[in-house]
Coordinates of C-alpha atoms in Angstrom, one line a residue:
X1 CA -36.9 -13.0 -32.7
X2 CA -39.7 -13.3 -34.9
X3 CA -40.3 -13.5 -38.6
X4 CA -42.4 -11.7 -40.9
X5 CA -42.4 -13.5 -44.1
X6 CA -43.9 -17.1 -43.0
X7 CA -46.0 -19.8 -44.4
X8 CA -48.2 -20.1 -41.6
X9 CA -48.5 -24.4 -41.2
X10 CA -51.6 -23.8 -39.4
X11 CA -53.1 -22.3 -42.4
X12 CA -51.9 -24.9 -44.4
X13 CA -53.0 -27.0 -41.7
X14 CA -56.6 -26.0 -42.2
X15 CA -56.6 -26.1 -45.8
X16 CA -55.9 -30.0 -45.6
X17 CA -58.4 -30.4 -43.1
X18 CA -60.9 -28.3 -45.1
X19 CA -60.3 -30.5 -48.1
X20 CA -60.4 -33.9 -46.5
X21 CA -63.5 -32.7 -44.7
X22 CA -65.0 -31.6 -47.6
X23 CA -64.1 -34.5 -49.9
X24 CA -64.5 -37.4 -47.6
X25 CA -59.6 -32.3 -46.6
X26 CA -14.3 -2.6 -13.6
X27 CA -7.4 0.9 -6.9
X28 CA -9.4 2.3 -4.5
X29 CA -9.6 6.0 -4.9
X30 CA -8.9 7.8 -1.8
X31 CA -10.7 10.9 -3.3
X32 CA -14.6 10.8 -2.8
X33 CA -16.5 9.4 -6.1
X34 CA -17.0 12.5 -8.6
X35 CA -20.8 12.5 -8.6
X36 CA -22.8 11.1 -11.2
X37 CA -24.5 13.3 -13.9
X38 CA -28.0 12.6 -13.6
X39 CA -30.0 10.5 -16.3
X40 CA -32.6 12.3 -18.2
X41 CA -36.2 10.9 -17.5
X42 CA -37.2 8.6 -20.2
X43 CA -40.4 10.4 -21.3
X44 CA -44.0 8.3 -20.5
X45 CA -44.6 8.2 -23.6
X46 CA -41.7 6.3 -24.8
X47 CA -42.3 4.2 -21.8
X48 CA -45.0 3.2 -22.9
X49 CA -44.1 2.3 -26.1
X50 CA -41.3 0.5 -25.2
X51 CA -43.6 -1.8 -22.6
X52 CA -45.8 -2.8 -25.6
X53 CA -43.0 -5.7 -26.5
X54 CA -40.9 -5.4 -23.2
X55 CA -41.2 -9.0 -23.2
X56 CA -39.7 -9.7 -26.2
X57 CA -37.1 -7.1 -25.4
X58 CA -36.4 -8.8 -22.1
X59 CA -36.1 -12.3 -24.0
X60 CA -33.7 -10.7 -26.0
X61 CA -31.8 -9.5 -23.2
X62 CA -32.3 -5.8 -24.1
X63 CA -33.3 -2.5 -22.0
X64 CA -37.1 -1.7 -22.1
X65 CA -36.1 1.5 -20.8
X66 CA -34.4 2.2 -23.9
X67 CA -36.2 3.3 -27.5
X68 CA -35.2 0.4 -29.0
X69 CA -33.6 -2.2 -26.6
X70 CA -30.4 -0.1 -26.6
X71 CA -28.3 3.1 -27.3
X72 CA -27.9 4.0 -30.9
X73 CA -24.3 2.9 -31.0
X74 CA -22.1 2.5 -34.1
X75 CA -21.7 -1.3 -33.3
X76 CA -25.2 -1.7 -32.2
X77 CA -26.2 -0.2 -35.8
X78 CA -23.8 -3.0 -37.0
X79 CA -25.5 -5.9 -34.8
X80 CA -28.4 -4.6 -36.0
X81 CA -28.6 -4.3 -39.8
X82 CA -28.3 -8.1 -40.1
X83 CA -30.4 -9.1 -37.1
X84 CA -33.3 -7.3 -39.4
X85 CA -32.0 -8.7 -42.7
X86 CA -32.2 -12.0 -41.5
X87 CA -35.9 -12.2 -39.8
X88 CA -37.4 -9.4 -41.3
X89 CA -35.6 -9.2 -44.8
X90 CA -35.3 -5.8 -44.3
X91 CA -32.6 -4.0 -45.5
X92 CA -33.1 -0.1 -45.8
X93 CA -35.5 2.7 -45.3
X94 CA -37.8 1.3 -48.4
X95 CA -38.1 -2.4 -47.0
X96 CA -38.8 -1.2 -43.6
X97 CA -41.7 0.8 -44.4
X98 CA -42.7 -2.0 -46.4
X99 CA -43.2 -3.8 -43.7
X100 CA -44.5 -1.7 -40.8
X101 CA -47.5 -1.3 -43.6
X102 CA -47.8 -5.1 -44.1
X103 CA -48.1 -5.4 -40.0
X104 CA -50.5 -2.3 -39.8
X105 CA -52.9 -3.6 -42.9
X106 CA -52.4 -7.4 -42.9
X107 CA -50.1 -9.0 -40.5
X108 CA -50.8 -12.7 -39.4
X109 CA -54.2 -11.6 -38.1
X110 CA -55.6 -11.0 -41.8
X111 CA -54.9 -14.4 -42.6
X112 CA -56.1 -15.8 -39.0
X113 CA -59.3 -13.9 -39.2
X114 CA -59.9 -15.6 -43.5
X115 CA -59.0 -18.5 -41.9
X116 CA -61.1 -18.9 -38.7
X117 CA -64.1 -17.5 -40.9
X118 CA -63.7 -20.5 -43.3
X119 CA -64.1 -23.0 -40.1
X120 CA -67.1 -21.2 -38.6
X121 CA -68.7 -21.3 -42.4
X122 CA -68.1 -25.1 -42.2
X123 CA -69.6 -25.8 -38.8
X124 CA -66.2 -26.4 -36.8
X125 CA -68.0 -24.3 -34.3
X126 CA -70.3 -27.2 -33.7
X127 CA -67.1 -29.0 -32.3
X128 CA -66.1 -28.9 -28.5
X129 CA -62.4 -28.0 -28.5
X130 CA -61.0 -31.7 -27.3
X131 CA -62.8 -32.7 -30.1
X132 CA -61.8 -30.8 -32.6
X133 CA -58.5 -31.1 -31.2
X134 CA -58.6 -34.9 -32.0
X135 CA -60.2 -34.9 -35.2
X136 CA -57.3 -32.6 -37.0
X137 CA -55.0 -34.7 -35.1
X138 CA -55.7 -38.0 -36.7
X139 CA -56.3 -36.2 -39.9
X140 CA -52.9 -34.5 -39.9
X141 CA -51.4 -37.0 -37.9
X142 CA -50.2 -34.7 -35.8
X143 CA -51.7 -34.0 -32.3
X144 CA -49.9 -30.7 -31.9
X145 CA -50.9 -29.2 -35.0
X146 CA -54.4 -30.3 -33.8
X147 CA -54.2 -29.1 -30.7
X148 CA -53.0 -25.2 -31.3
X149 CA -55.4 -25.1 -34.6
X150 CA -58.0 -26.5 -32.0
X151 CA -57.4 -23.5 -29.4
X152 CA -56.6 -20.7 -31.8
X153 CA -60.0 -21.4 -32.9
X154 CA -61.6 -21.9 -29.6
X155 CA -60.2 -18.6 -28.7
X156 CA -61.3 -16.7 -32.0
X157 CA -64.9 -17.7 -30.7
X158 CA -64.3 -15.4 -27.5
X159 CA -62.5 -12.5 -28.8
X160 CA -63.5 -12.2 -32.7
X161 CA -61.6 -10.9 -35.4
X162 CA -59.2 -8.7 -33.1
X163 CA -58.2 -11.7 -31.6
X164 CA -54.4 -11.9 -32.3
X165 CA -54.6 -8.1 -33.0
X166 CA -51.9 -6.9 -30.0
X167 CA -49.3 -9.5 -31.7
X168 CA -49.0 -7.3 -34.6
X169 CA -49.4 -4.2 -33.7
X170 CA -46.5 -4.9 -30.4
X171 CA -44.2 -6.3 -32.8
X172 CA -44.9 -3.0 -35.2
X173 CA -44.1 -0.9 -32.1
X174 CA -40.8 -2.8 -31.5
X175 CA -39.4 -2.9 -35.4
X176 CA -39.8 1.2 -35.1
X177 CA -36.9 0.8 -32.5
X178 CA -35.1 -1.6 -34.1
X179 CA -35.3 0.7 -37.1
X180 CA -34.1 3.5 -35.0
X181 CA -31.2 1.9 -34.0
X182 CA -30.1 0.2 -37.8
X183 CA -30.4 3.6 -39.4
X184 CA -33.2 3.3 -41.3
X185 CA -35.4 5.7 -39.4
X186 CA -34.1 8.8 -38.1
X187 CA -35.1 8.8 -34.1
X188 CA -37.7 11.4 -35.1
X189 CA -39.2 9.6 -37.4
X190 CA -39.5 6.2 -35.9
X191 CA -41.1 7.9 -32.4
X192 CA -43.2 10.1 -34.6
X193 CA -44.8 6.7 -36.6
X194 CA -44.6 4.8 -33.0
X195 CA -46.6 7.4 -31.2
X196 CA -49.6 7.6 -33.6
X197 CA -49.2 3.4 -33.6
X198 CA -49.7 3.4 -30.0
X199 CA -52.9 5.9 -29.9
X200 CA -54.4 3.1 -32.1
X201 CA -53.1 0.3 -29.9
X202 CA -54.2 2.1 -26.8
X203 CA -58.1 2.6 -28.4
X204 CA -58.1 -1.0 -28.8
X205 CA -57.4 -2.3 -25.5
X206 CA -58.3 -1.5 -22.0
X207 CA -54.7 -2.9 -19.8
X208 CA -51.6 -4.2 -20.5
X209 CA -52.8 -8.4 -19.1
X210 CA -55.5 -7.7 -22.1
X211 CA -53.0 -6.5 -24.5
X212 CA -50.3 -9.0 -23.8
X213 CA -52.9 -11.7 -23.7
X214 CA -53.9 -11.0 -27.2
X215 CA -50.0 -11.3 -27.9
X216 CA -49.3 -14.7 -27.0
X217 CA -52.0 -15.5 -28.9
X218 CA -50.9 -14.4 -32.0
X219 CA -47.3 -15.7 -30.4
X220 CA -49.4 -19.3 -30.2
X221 CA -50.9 -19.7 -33.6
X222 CA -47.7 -18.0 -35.1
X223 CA -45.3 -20.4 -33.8
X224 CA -47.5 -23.9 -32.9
X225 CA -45.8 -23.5 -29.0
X226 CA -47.1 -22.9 -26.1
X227 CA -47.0 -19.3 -24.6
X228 CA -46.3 -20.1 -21.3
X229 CA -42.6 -19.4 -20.9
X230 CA -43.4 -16.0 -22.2
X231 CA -46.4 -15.4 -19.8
X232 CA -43.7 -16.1 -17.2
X233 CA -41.5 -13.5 -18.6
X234 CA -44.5 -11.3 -18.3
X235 CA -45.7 -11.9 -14.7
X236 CA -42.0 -11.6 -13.4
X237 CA -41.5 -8.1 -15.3
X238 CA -44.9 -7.2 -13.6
X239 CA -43.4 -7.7 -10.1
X240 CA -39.9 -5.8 -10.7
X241 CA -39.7 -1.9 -9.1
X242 CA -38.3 -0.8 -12.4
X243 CA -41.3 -2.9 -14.4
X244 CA -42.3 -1.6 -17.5
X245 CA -46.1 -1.5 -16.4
X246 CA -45.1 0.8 -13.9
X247 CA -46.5 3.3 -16.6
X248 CA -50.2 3.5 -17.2
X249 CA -52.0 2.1 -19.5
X250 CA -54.4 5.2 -19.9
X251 CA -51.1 7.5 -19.9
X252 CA -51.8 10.4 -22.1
X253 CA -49.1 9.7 -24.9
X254 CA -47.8 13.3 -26.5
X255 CA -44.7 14.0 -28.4
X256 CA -42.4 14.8 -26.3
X257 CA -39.2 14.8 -28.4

């Protein structure tokens, strides 16, 4: 379950380091079984919306088969409407839009990307990561601060400024269900926004190991934990008959509802 509205203590983090730096910063029936109606096919394109944060959804203990995690039940809705009140602060159609728009403009990655900018500007790129790693350390006294600020900055070196970009963007995708399923959005309207979301998403990556990789590392400087149990949640999906990545990642995605 993931926040919105945080004061990231990496940035904070860096600001201190910046200034020290820089000042120095259910019978039996005899009767044979009735048989079963069959289940509609999920669309692919819902699919594949719904594997963009199946991993959260399986944390959650949800159904990535489902928009949303779940059917749109009256005591779902109810489970619901706080669930978002309480992590997301959002409480009806207005707030909700409000903050699919802060994920799709800003998210955490605006404030990574100012961020990492200010430490290439002061030469942290100079740095090997262990060192750096050991130097915000001592200065913050304390090494795991140092260490994630270390990475997340090591990593931002490899992938740029879209670094963390699949942790905002999944966890846009995964609010339009959640909507969905609180009332906010009619089913319509959420699919509708999630479908052009994922055409974007889908332009910016090339598989679903590069997409979810870009997630954890948003996951990693968001939280200051490792990622690890949720790469496991990932490679486990991967293996299951029914995974999620069963659909492609180049899947033509069309409204279908």
């Amino acid at each position: 379950m993931l926040m919105r509205k945080r004061i990231p203590a990496l940035l904070c983090a860096a600001a201190l380091v910046l200034s020290l730096l820089a000042g120095c910063s259910s019978e039996k029936d005899t009767q044979p079984p009735a048989e079963a109606e069959p289940e509609a096919s999920v669309p692919e394109t819902i699919l594949w919306i719904n594997a963009t944060h199946a991993v959260l959804t399986e944390l959650n203990g949800w159904d990535y088969t489902k928009f949303g995690g779940m059917d749109a039940t009256d005591a779902n809705k109810e489970m619901m409407i706080p669930f978002l009140d309480e992590w997301w602060g959002v409480t009806d159609h207005d707030s909700a839009v409000e903050n699919i728009d802060w994920l799709l403009t800003e998210g955490h990655r605006a404030e990574f990307v100012e961020f990492m900018q200010m430490l290439v500007e002061d030469g942290w790129s100079d740095y090997s990561e262990e060192d750096a790693a050991a130097m915000i350390g001592e200065l913050l006294e304390d090494e795991e601060a140092g260490k994630y600020l270390a990475h997340a900055f090591a990593e931002y070196q490899i992938y740029g400024d879209s670094s963390i970009d699949g942790w905002d963007y999944s966890r846009a995708l995964s609010l339009l269900g959640w909507y969905y399923i609180a009332g906010f959005y009619t089913e319509t309207e959420a699919l509708d926004k999630a479908l052009e979301i994922a055409r974007e998403l889908q332009g910016k990556f090339s598989s679903w190991d590069e997409l979810t990789e870009s997630y954890m590392r948003g996951y990693e400087y968001w939280s200051e934990e490792s990622a690890d149990a949720r790469r496991g949640t990932y490679e486990e999906l991967k293996g299951r008959s029914d995974s999620p990545y069963n659909v492609a990642w180049n899947t033509t995605l069309e409204k279908s509802w």
